[in-house]
Amino acid sequence: MRLTKKAQVTLFGLCVFSLILSGTGYAQAKSTQAAYEEQSKQMELYKQELKETQNQLSEYVQYKAMYECIQVERNQLQEQVDELSK
């Protein structure tokens, strides 16, 4: 089966068009992949920051609890001193 000149040109044009479309699709896919990877890196950084902040908060709560215990002990000792000095 032999194609006419017009059919050959049309077929060639369709092949070129499909190559252009596939190239465009590939470029979009790569762009989307790069954006996704960048977003993933950003999320990992946010995750690390959140973990550090949680650790700092935990440390702060621990110090606050120790301070409150020391305050209670100090108040108790002050009461004892006041009783003994009467």
PDB file as gemmi writes it, atoms N, CA and C in Angstrom:
CRYST1    1.000    1.000    1.000  90.00  90.00  90.00 P 1                      
ATOM      1  N   MET A   1       0.845  -1.169   0.000  1.00  0.00           N  
ATOM      2  CA  MET A   1       0.000   0.000   0.000  1.00  0.00           C  
ATOM      3  C   MET A   1       0.895   1.238   0.000  1.00  0.00           C  
ATOM      4  N   ARG A   2       0.689   2.070  -0.946  1.00  0.00           N  
ATOM      5  CA  ARG A   2       1.490   3.262  -1.128  1.00  0.00           C  
ATOM      6  C   ARG A   2       0.651   4.481  -0.748  1.00  0.00           C  
ATOM      7  N   LEU A   3       1.279   5.393   0.075  1.00  0.00           N  
ATOM      8  CA  LEU A   3       0.574   6.605   0.479  1.00  0.00           C  
ATOM      9  C   LEU A   3       0.796   7.705  -0.552  1.00  0.00           C  
ATOM     10  N   THR A   4      -0.204   8.515  -0.687  1.00  0.00           N  
ATOM     11  CA  THR A   4      -0.064   9.661  -1.591  1.00  0.00           C  
ATOM     12  C   THR A   4       0.846  10.689  -0.924  1.00  0.00           C  
ATOM     13  N   LYS A   5       1.312  11.628  -1.724  1.00  0.00           N  
ATOM     14  CA  LYS A   5       2.196  12.664  -1.213  1.00  0.00           C  
ATOM     15  C   LYS A   5       1.511  13.469  -0.101  1.00  0.00           C  
ATOM     16  N   LYS A   6       0.234  13.774  -0.300  1.00  0.00           N  
ATOM     17  CA  LYS A   6      -0.526  14.536   0.698  1.00  0.00           C  
ATOM     18  C   LYS A   6      -0.647  13.745   1.993  1.00  0.00           C  
ATOM     19  N   ALA A   7      -0.896  12.432   1.911  1.00  0.00           N  
ATOM     20  CA  ALA A   7      -1.011  11.584   3.094  1.00  0.00           C  
ATOM     21  C   ALA A   7       0.323  11.489   3.814  1.00  0.00           C  
ATOM     22  N   GLN A   8       1.429  11.419   3.046  1.00  0.00           N  
ATOM     23  CA  GLN A   8       2.757  11.355   3.656  1.00  0.00           C  
ATOM     24  C   GLN A   8       3.051  12.647   4.426  1.00  0.00           C  
ATOM     25  N   VAL A   9       2.737  13.777   3.824  1.00  0.00           N  
ATOM     26  CA  VAL A   9       2.968  15.062   4.480  1.00  0.00           C  
ATOM     27  C   VAL A   9       2.101  15.171   5.732  1.00  0.00           C  
ATOM     28  N   THR A  10       0.837  14.741   5.639  1.00  0.00           N  
ATOM     29  CA  THR A  10      -0.073  14.783   6.784  1.00  0.00           C  
ATOM     30  C   THR A  10       0.437  13.874   7.900  1.00  0.00           C  
ATOM     31  N   LEU A  11       0.860  12.675   7.544  1.00  0.00           N  
ATOM     32  CA  LEU A  11       1.385  11.730   8.543  1.00  0.00           C  
ATOM     33  C   LEU A  11       2.645  12.276   9.202  1.00  0.00           C  
ATOM     34  N   PHE A  12       3.524  12.859   8.400  1.00  0.00           N  
ATOM     35  CA  PHE A  12       4.743  13.459   8.939  1.00  0.00           C  
ATOM     36  C   PHE A  12       4.386  14.620   9.883  1.00  0.00           C  
ATOM     37  N   GLY A  13       3.428  15.443   9.472  1.00  0.00           N  
ATOM     38  CA  GLY A  13       2.994  16.558  10.318  1.00  0.00           C  
ATOM     39  C   GLY A  13       2.422  16.065  11.632  1.00  0.00           C  
ATOM     40  N   LEU A  14       1.643  14.988  11.582  1.00  0.00           N  
ATOM     41  CA  LEU A  14       1.088  14.424  12.817  1.00  0.00           C  
ATOM     42  C   LEU A  14       2.186  13.882  13.725  1.00  0.00           C  
ATOM     43  N   CYS A  15       3.192  13.269  13.125  1.00  0.00           N  
ATOM     44  CA  CYS A  15       4.320  12.756  13.928  1.00  0.00           C  
ATOM     45  C   CYS A  15       5.064  13.903  14.616  1.00  0.00           C  
ATOM     46  N   VAL A  16       5.320  14.968  13.870  1.00  0.00           N  
ATOM     47  CA  VAL A  16       6.009  16.133  14.442  1.00  0.00           C  
ATOM     48  C   VAL A  16       5.157  16.744  15.553  1.00  0.00           C  
ATOM     49  N   PHE A  17       3.861  16.876  15.287  1.00  0.00           N  
ATOM     50  CA  PHE A  17       2.943  17.432  16.284  1.00  0.00           C  
ATOM     51  C   PHE A  17       2.932  16.579  17.550  1.00  0.00           C  
ATOM     52  N   SER A  18       2.905  15.265  17.399  1.00  0.00           N  
ATOM     53  CA  SER A  18       2.895  14.381  18.573  1.00  0.00           C  
ATOM     54  C   SER A  18       4.215  14.467  19.328  1.00  0.00           C  
ATOM     55  N   LEU A  19       5.319  14.615  18.611  1.00  0.00           N  
ATOM     56  CA  LEU A  19       6.617  14.784  19.280  1.00  0.00           C  
ATOM     57  C   LEU A  19       6.655  16.090  20.083  1.00  0.00           C  
ATOM     58  N   ILE A  20       6.100  17.141  19.492  1.00  0.00           N  
ATOM     59  CA  ILE A  20       6.066  18.430  20.198  1.00  0.00           C  
ATOM     60  C   ILE A  20       5.201  18.318  21.447  1.00  0.00           C  
ATOM     61  N   LEU A  21       4.042  17.695  21.312  1.00  0.00           N  
ATOM     62  CA  LEU A  21       3.162  17.527  22.469  1.00  0.00           C  
ATOM     63  C   LEU A  21       3.806  16.671  23.557  1.00  0.00           C  
ATOM     64  N   SER A  22       4.467  15.597  23.151  1.00  0.00           N  
ATOM     65  CA  SER A  22       5.106  14.742  24.161  1.00  0.00           C  
ATOM     66  C   SER A  22       6.260  15.469  24.836  1.00  0.00           C  
ATOM     67  N   GLY A  23       7.001  16.282  24.080  1.00  0.00           N  
ATOM     68  CA  GLY A  23       8.082  17.077  24.672  1.00  0.00           C  
ATOM     69  C   GLY A  23       7.548  18.087  25.662  1.00  0.00           C  
ATOM     70  N   THR A  24       6.438  18.723  25.297  1.00  0.00           N  
ATOM     71  CA  THR A  24       5.806  19.687  26.203  1.00  0.00           C  
ATOM     72  C   THR A  24       5.312  18.986  27.465  1.00  0.00           C  
ATOM     73  N   GLY A  25       4.704  17.820  27.286  1.00  0.00           N  
ATOM     74  CA  GLY A  25       4.230  17.051  28.445  1.00  0.00           C  
ATOM     75  C   GLY A  25       5.366  16.634  29.345  1.00  0.00           C  
ATOM     76  N   TYR A  26       6.486  16.237  28.736  1.00  0.00           N  
ATOM     77  CA  TYR A  26       7.659  15.840  29.524  1.00  0.00           C  
ATOM     78  C   TYR A  26       8.202  17.033  30.312  1.00  0.00           C  
ATOM     79  N   ALA A  27       8.255  18.199  29.662  1.00  0.00           N  
ATOM     80  CA  ALA A  27       8.747  19.404  30.342  1.00  0.00           C  
ATOM     81  C   ALA A  27       7.838  19.768  31.510  1.00  0.00           C  
ATOM     82  N   GLN A  28       6.525  19.661  31.317  1.00  0.00           N  
ATOM     83  CA  GLN A  28       5.588  19.955  32.407  1.00  0.00           C  
ATOM     84  C   GLN A  28       5.758  18.958  33.542  1.00  0.00           C  
ATOM     85  N   ALA A  29       5.956  17.690  33.192  1.00  0.00           N  
ATOM     86  CA  ALA A  29       6.142  16.665  34.223  1.00  0.00           C  
ATOM     87  C   ALA A  29       7.406  16.939  35.022  1.00  0.00           C  
ATOM     88  N   LYS A  30       8.474  17.317  34.338  1.00  0.00           N  
ATOM     89  CA  LYS A  30       9.728  17.625  35.036  1.00  0.00           C  
ATOM     90  C   LYS A  30       9.563  18.849  35.928  1.00  0.00           C  
ATOM     91  N   SER A  31       8.850  19.840  35.431  1.00  0.00           N  
ATOM     92  CA  SER A  31       8.614  21.045  36.216  1.00  0.00           C  
ATOM     93  C   SER A  31       7.802  20.725  37.463  1.00  0.00           C  
ATOM     94  N   THR A  32       6.783  19.912  37.303  1.00  0.00           N  
ATOM     95  CA  THR A  32       5.960  19.508  38.438  1.00  0.00           C  
ATOM     96  C   THR A  32       6.770  18.695  39.435  1.00  0.00           C  
ATOM     97  N   GLN A  33       7.623  17.829  38.930  1.00  0.00           N  
ATOM     98  CA  GLN A  33       8.468  17.009  39.801  1.00  0.00           C  
ATOM     99  C   GLN A  33       9.422  17.897  40.600  1.00  0.00           C  
ATOM    100  N   ALA A  34      10.024  18.883  39.930  1.00  0.00           N  
ATOM    101  CA  ALA A  34      10.942  19.790  40.622  1.00  0.00           C  
ATOM    102  C   ALA A  34      10.211  20.590  41.699  1.00  0.00           C  
ATOM    103  N   ALA A  35       9.006  21.047  41.384  1.00  0.00           N  
ATOM    104  CA  ALA A  35       8.227  21.795  42.370  1.00  0.00           C  
ATOM    105  C   ALA A  35       7.868  20.906  43.553  1.00  0.00           C  
ATOM    106  N   TYR A  36       7.510  19.665  43.272  1.00  0.00           N  
ATOM    107  CA  TYR A  36       7.177  18.720  44.341  1.00  0.00           C  
ATOM    108  C   TYR A  36       8.384  18.459  45.228  1.00  0.00           C  
ATOM    109  N   GLU A  37       9.547  18.271  44.611  1.00  0.00           N  
ATOM    110  CA  GLU A  37      10.757  18.016  45.399  1.00  0.00           C  
ATOM    111  C   GLU A  37      11.107  19.220  46.262  1.00  0.00           C  
ATOM    112  N   GLU A  38      10.954  20.421  45.703  1.00  0.00           N  
ATOM    113  CA  GLU A  38      11.225  21.635  46.474  1.00  0.00           C  
ATOM    114  C   GLU A  38      10.266  21.750  47.651  1.00  0.00           C  
ATOM    115  N   GLN A  39       9.005  21.456  47.388  1.00  0.00           N  
ATOM    116  CA  GLN A  39       7.998  21.509  48.450  1.00  0.00           C  
ATOM    117  C   GLN A  39       8.297  20.456  49.518  1.00  0.00           C  
ATOM    118  N   SER A  40       8.756  19.285  49.105  1.00  0.00           N  
ATOM    119  CA  SER A  40       9.104  18.233  50.066  1.00  0.00           C  
ATOM    120  C   SER A  40      10.262  18.665  50.948  1.00  0.00           C  
ATOM    121  N   LYS A  41      11.262  19.310  50.345  1.00  0.00           N  
ATOM    122  CA  LYS A  41      12.397  19.807  51.129  1.00  0.00           C  
ATOM    123  C   LYS A  41      11.930  20.854  52.129  1.00  0.00           C  
ATOM    124  N   GLN A  42      11.052  21.752  51.662  1.00  0.00           N  
ATOM    125  CA  GLN A  42      10.525  22.803  52.535  1.00  0.00           C  
ATOM    126  C   GLN A  42       9.749  22.198  53.699  1.00  0.00           C  
ATOM    127  N   MET A  43       8.940  21.187  53.403  1.00  0.00           N  
ATOM    128  CA  MET A  43       8.173  20.522  54.464  1.00  0.00           C  
ATOM    129  C   MET A  43       9.116  19.862  55.475  1.00  0.00           C  
ATOM    130  N   GLU A  44      10.200  19.280  54.998  1.00  0.00           N  
ATOM    131  CA  GLU A  44      11.166  18.646  55.901  1.00  0.00           C  
ATOM    132  C   GLU A  44      11.798  19.700  56.809  1.00  0.00           C  
ATOM    133  N   LEU A  45      12.117  20.863  56.252  1.00  0.00           N  
ATOM    134  CA  LEU A  45      12.672  21.947  57.070  1.00  0.00           C  
ATOM    135  C   LEU A  45      11.669  22.416  58.124  1.00  0.00           C  
ATOM    136  N   TYR A  46      10.402  22.568  57.716  1.00  0.00           N  
ATOM    137  CA  TYR A  46       9.365  22.959  58.677  1.00  0.00           C  
ATOM    138  C   TYR A  46       9.223  21.909  59.772  1.00  0.00           C  
ATOM    139  N   LYS A  47       9.327  20.647  59.378  1.00  0.00           N  
ATOM    140  CA  LYS A  47       9.222  19.550  60.340  1.00  0.00           C  
ATOM    141  C   LYS A  47      10.355  19.624  61.366  1.00  0.00           C  
ATOM    142  N   GLN A  48      11.572  19.890  60.877  1.00  0.00           N  
ATOM    143  CA  GLN A  48      12.716  20.009  61.783  1.00  0.00           C  
ATOM    144  C   GLN A  48      12.561  21.201  62.718  1.00  0.00           C  
ATOM    145  N   GLU A  49      12.098  22.318  62.170  1.00  0.00           N  
ATOM    146  CA  GLU A  49      11.881  23.503  63.008  1.00  0.00           C  
ATOM    147  C   GLU A  49      10.837  23.228  64.083  1.00  0.00           C  
ATOM    148  N   LEU A  50       9.769  22.548  63.700  1.00  0.00           N  
ATOM    149  CA  LEU A  50       8.717  22.219  64.658  1.00  0.00           C  
ATOM    150  C   LEU A  50       9.265  21.317  65.759  1.00  0.00           C  
ATOM    151  N   LYS A  51      10.080  20.358  65.381  1.00  0.00           N  
ATOM    152  CA  LYS A  51      10.663  19.444  66.381  1.00  0.00           C  
ATOM    153  C   LYS A  51      11.564  20.211  67.337  1.00  0.00           C  
ATOM    154  N   GLU A  52      12.384  21.125  66.794  1.00  0.00           N  
ATOM    155  CA  GLU A  52      13.259  21.936  67.652  1.00  0.00           C  
ATOM    156  C   GLU A  52      12.442  22.807  68.600  1.00  0.00           C  
ATOM    157  N   THR A  53      11.391  23.393  68.083  1.00  0.00           N  
ATOM    158  CA  THR A  53      10.528  24.245  68.909  1.00  0.00           C  
ATOM    159  C   THR A  53       9.850  23.426  70.001  1.00  0.00           C  
ATOM    160  N   GLN A  54       9.404  22.229  69.658  1.00  0.00           N  
ATOM    161  CA  GLN A  54       8.789  21.359  70.663  1.00  0.00           C  
ATOM    162  C   GLN A  54       9.804  20.981  71.736  1.00  0.00           C  
ATOM    163  N   ASN A  55      11.038  20.714  71.327  1.00  0.00           N  
ATOM    164  CA  ASN A  55      12.080  20.383  72.306  1.00  0.00           C  
ATOM    165  C   ASN A  55      12.359  21.573  73.225  1.00  0.00           C  
ATOM    166  N   GLN A  56      12.417  22.772  72.637  1.00  0.00           N  
ATOM    167  CA  GLN A  56      12.645  23.965  73.453  1.00  0.00           C  
ATOM    168  C   GLN A  56      11.483  24.197  74.416  1.00  0.00           C  
ATOM    169  N   LEU A  57      10.290  23.989  73.950  1.00  0.00           N  
ATOM    170  CA  LEU A  57       9.112  24.158  74.804  1.00  0.00           C  
ATOM    171  C   LEU A  57       9.124  23.143  75.942  1.00  0.00           C  
ATOM    172  N   SER A  58       9.482  21.922  75.614  1.00  0.00           N  
ATOM    173  CA  SER A  58       9.562  20.879  76.642  1.00  0.00           C  
ATOM    174  C   SER A  58      10.605  21.246  77.695  1.00  0.00           C  
ATOM    175  N   GLU A  59      11.737  21.753  77.239  1.00  0.00           N  
ATOM    176  CA  GLU A  59      12.795  22.168  78.166  1.00  0.00           C  
ATOM    177  C   GLU A  59      12.309  23.325  79.039  1.00  0.00           C  
ATOM    178  N   TYR A  60      11.602  24.274  78.432  1.00  0.00           N  
ATOM    179  CA  TYR A  60      11.067  25.410  79.174  1.00  0.00           C  
ATOM    180  C   TYR A  60      10.084  24.945  80.244  1.00  0.00           C  
ATOM    181  N   VAL A  61       9.199  24.022  79.876  1.00  0.00           N  
ATOM    182  CA  VAL A  61       8.213  23.510  80.839  1.00  0.00           C  
ATOM    183  C   VAL A  61       8.926  22.802  81.986  1.00  0.00           C  
ATOM    184  N   GLN A  62       9.982  22.069  81.653  1.00  0.00           N  
ATOM    185  CA  GLN A  62      10.745  21.353  82.683  1.00  0.00           C  
ATOM    186  C   GLN A  62      11.396  22.353  83.648  1.00  0.00           C  
ATOM    187  N   TYR A  63      12.016  23.411  83.099  1.00  0.00           N  
ATOM    188  CA  TYR A  63      12.640  24.422  83.956  1.00  0.00           C  
ATOM    189  C   TYR A  63      11.602  25.145  84.802  1.00  0.00           C  
ATOM    190  N   LYS A  64      10.439  25.409  84.212  1.00  0.00           N  
ATOM    191  CA  LYS A  64       9.384  26.089  84.952  1.00  0.00           C  
ATOM    192  C   LYS A  64       8.911  25.221  86.119  1.00  0.00           C  
ATOM    193  N   ALA A  65       8.761  23.923  85.877  1.00  0.00           N  
ATOM    194  CA  ALA A  65       8.345  23.017  86.942  1.00  0.00           C  
ATOM    195  C   ALA A  65       9.396  22.976  88.051  1.00  0.00           C  
ATOM    196  N   MET A  66      10.676  22.936  87.672  1.00  0.00           N  
ATOM    197  CA  MET A  66      11.742  22.935  88.684  1.00  0.00           C  
ATOM    198  C   MET A  66      11.725  24.250  89.477  1.00  0.00           C  
ATOM    199  N   TYR A  67      11.499  25.366  88.811  1.00  0.00           N  
ATOM    200  CA  TYR A  67      11.442  26.659  89.478  1.00  0.00           C  
ATOM    201  C   TYR A  67      10.291  26.694  90.472  1.00  0.00           C  
ATOM    202  N   GLU A  68       9.143  26.185  90.060  1.00  0.00           N  
ATOM    203  CA  GLU A  68       7.991  26.171  90.959  1.00  0.00           C  
ATOM    204  C   GLU A  68       8.250  25.281  92.171  1.00  0.00           C  
ATOM    205  N   CYS A  69       8.912  24.152  91.975  1.00  0.00           N  
ATOM    206  CA  CYS A  69       9.260  23.282  93.112  1.00  0.00           C  
ATOM    207  C   CYS A  69      10.202  23.996  94.071  1.00  0.00           C  
ATOM    208  N   ILE A  70      11.167  24.714  93.507  1.00  0.00           N  
ATOM    209  CA  ILE A  70      12.119  25.444  94.354  1.00  0.00           C  
ATOM    210  C   ILE A  70      11.387  26.542  95.115  1.00  0.00           C  
ATOM    211  N   GLN A  71      10.437  27.208  94.456  1.00  0.00           N  
ATOM    212  CA  GLN A  71       9.654  28.244  95.128  1.00  0.00           C  
ATOM    213  C   GLN A  71       8.860  27.660  96.295  1.00  0.00           C  
ATOM    214  N   VAL A  72       8.273  26.486  96.100  1.00  0.00           N  
ATOM    215  CA  VAL A  72       7.503  25.844  97.170  1.00  0.00           C  
ATOM    216  C   VAL A  72       8.431  25.500  98.320  1.00  0.00           C  
ATOM    217  N   GLU A  73       9.597  24.943  98.016  1.00  0.00           N  
ATOM    218  CA  GLU A  73      10.568  24.604  99.073  1.00  0.00           C  
ATOM    219  C   GLU A  73      11.022  25.870  99.804  1.00  0.00           C  
ATOM    220  N   ARG A  74      11.266  26.922  99.040  1.00  0.00           N  
ATOM    221  CA  ARG A  74      11.701  28.189  99.642  1.00  0.00           C  
ATOM    222  C   ARG A  74      10.624  28.724 100.584  1.00  0.00           C  
ATOM    223  N   ASN A  75       9.380  28.671 100.147  1.00  0.00           N  
ATOM    224  CA  ASN A  75       8.286  29.151 100.993  1.00  0.00           C  
ATOM    225  C   ASN A  75       8.168  28.316 102.268  1.00  0.00           C  
ATOM    226  N   GLN A  76       8.331  26.997 102.125  1.00  0.00           N  
ATOM    227  CA  GLN A  76       8.260  26.122 103.298  1.00  0.00           C  
ATOM    228  C   GLN A  76       9.394  26.428 104.264  1.00  0.00           C  
ATOM    229  N   LEU A  77      10.602  26.619 103.720  1.00  0.00           N  
ATOM    230  CA  LEU A  77      11.733  26.954 104.583  1.00  0.00           C  
ATOM    231  C   LEU A  77      11.529  28.313 105.256  1.00  0.00           C  
ATOM    232  N   GLN A  78      10.966  29.249 104.517  1.00  0.00           N  
ATOM    233  CA  GLN A  78      10.713  30.571 105.090  1.00  0.00           C  
ATOM    234  C   GLN A  78       9.706  30.465 106.230  1.00  0.00           C  
ATOM    235  N   GLU A  79       8.687  29.630 106.058  1.00  0.00           N  
ATOM    236  CA  GLU A  79       7.706  29.417 107.124  1.00  0.00           C  
ATOM    237  C   GLU A  79       8.368  28.805 108.349  1.00  0.00           C  
ATOM    238  N   GLN A  80       9.282  27.857 108.130  1.00  0.00           N  
ATOM    239  CA  GLN A  80      10.000  27.242 109.257  1.00  0.00           C  
ATOM    240  C   GLN A  80      10.847  28.258 109.974  1.00  0.00           C  
ATOM    241  N   VAL A  81      11.538  29.113 109.188  1.00  0.00           N  
ATOM    242  CA  VAL A  81      12.372  30.163 109.783  1.00  0.00           C  
ATOM    243  C   VAL A  81      11.500  31.118 110.589  1.00  0.00           C  
ATOM    244  N   ASP A  82      10.347  31.479 110.054  1.00  0.00           N  
ATOM    245  CA  ASP A  82       9.439  32.380 110.765  1.00  0.00           C  
ATOM    246  C   ASP A  82       8.942  31.762 112.069  1.00  0.00           C  
ATOM    247  N   GLU A  83       8.632  30.466 112.043  1.00  0.00           N  
ATOM    248  CA  GLU A  83       8.169  29.787 113.247  1.00  0.00           C  
ATOM    249  C   GLU A  83       9.268  29.710 114.299  1.00  0.00           C  
ATOM    250  N   LEU A  84      10.487  29.411 113.853  1.00  0.00           N  
ATOM    251  CA  LEU A  84      11.593  29.286 114.789  1.00  0.00           C  
ATOM    252  C   LEU A  84      11.983  30.660 115.379  1.00  0.00           C  
ATOM    253  N   SER A  85      11.784  31.690 114.602  1.00  0.00           N  
ATOM    254  CA  SER A  85      12.192  33.013 115.104  1.00  0.00           C  
ATOM    255  C   SER A  85      11.140  33.628 116.021  1.00  0.00           C  
ATOM    256  N   LYS A  86      10.000  33.002 116.205  1.00  0.00           N  
ATOM    257  CA  LYS A  86       8.962  33.536 117.103  1.00  0.00           C  
ATOM    258  C   LYS A  86       9.308  33.310 118.543  1.00  0.00           C  
TER     259      LYS A  86                                                      
END                                                                             
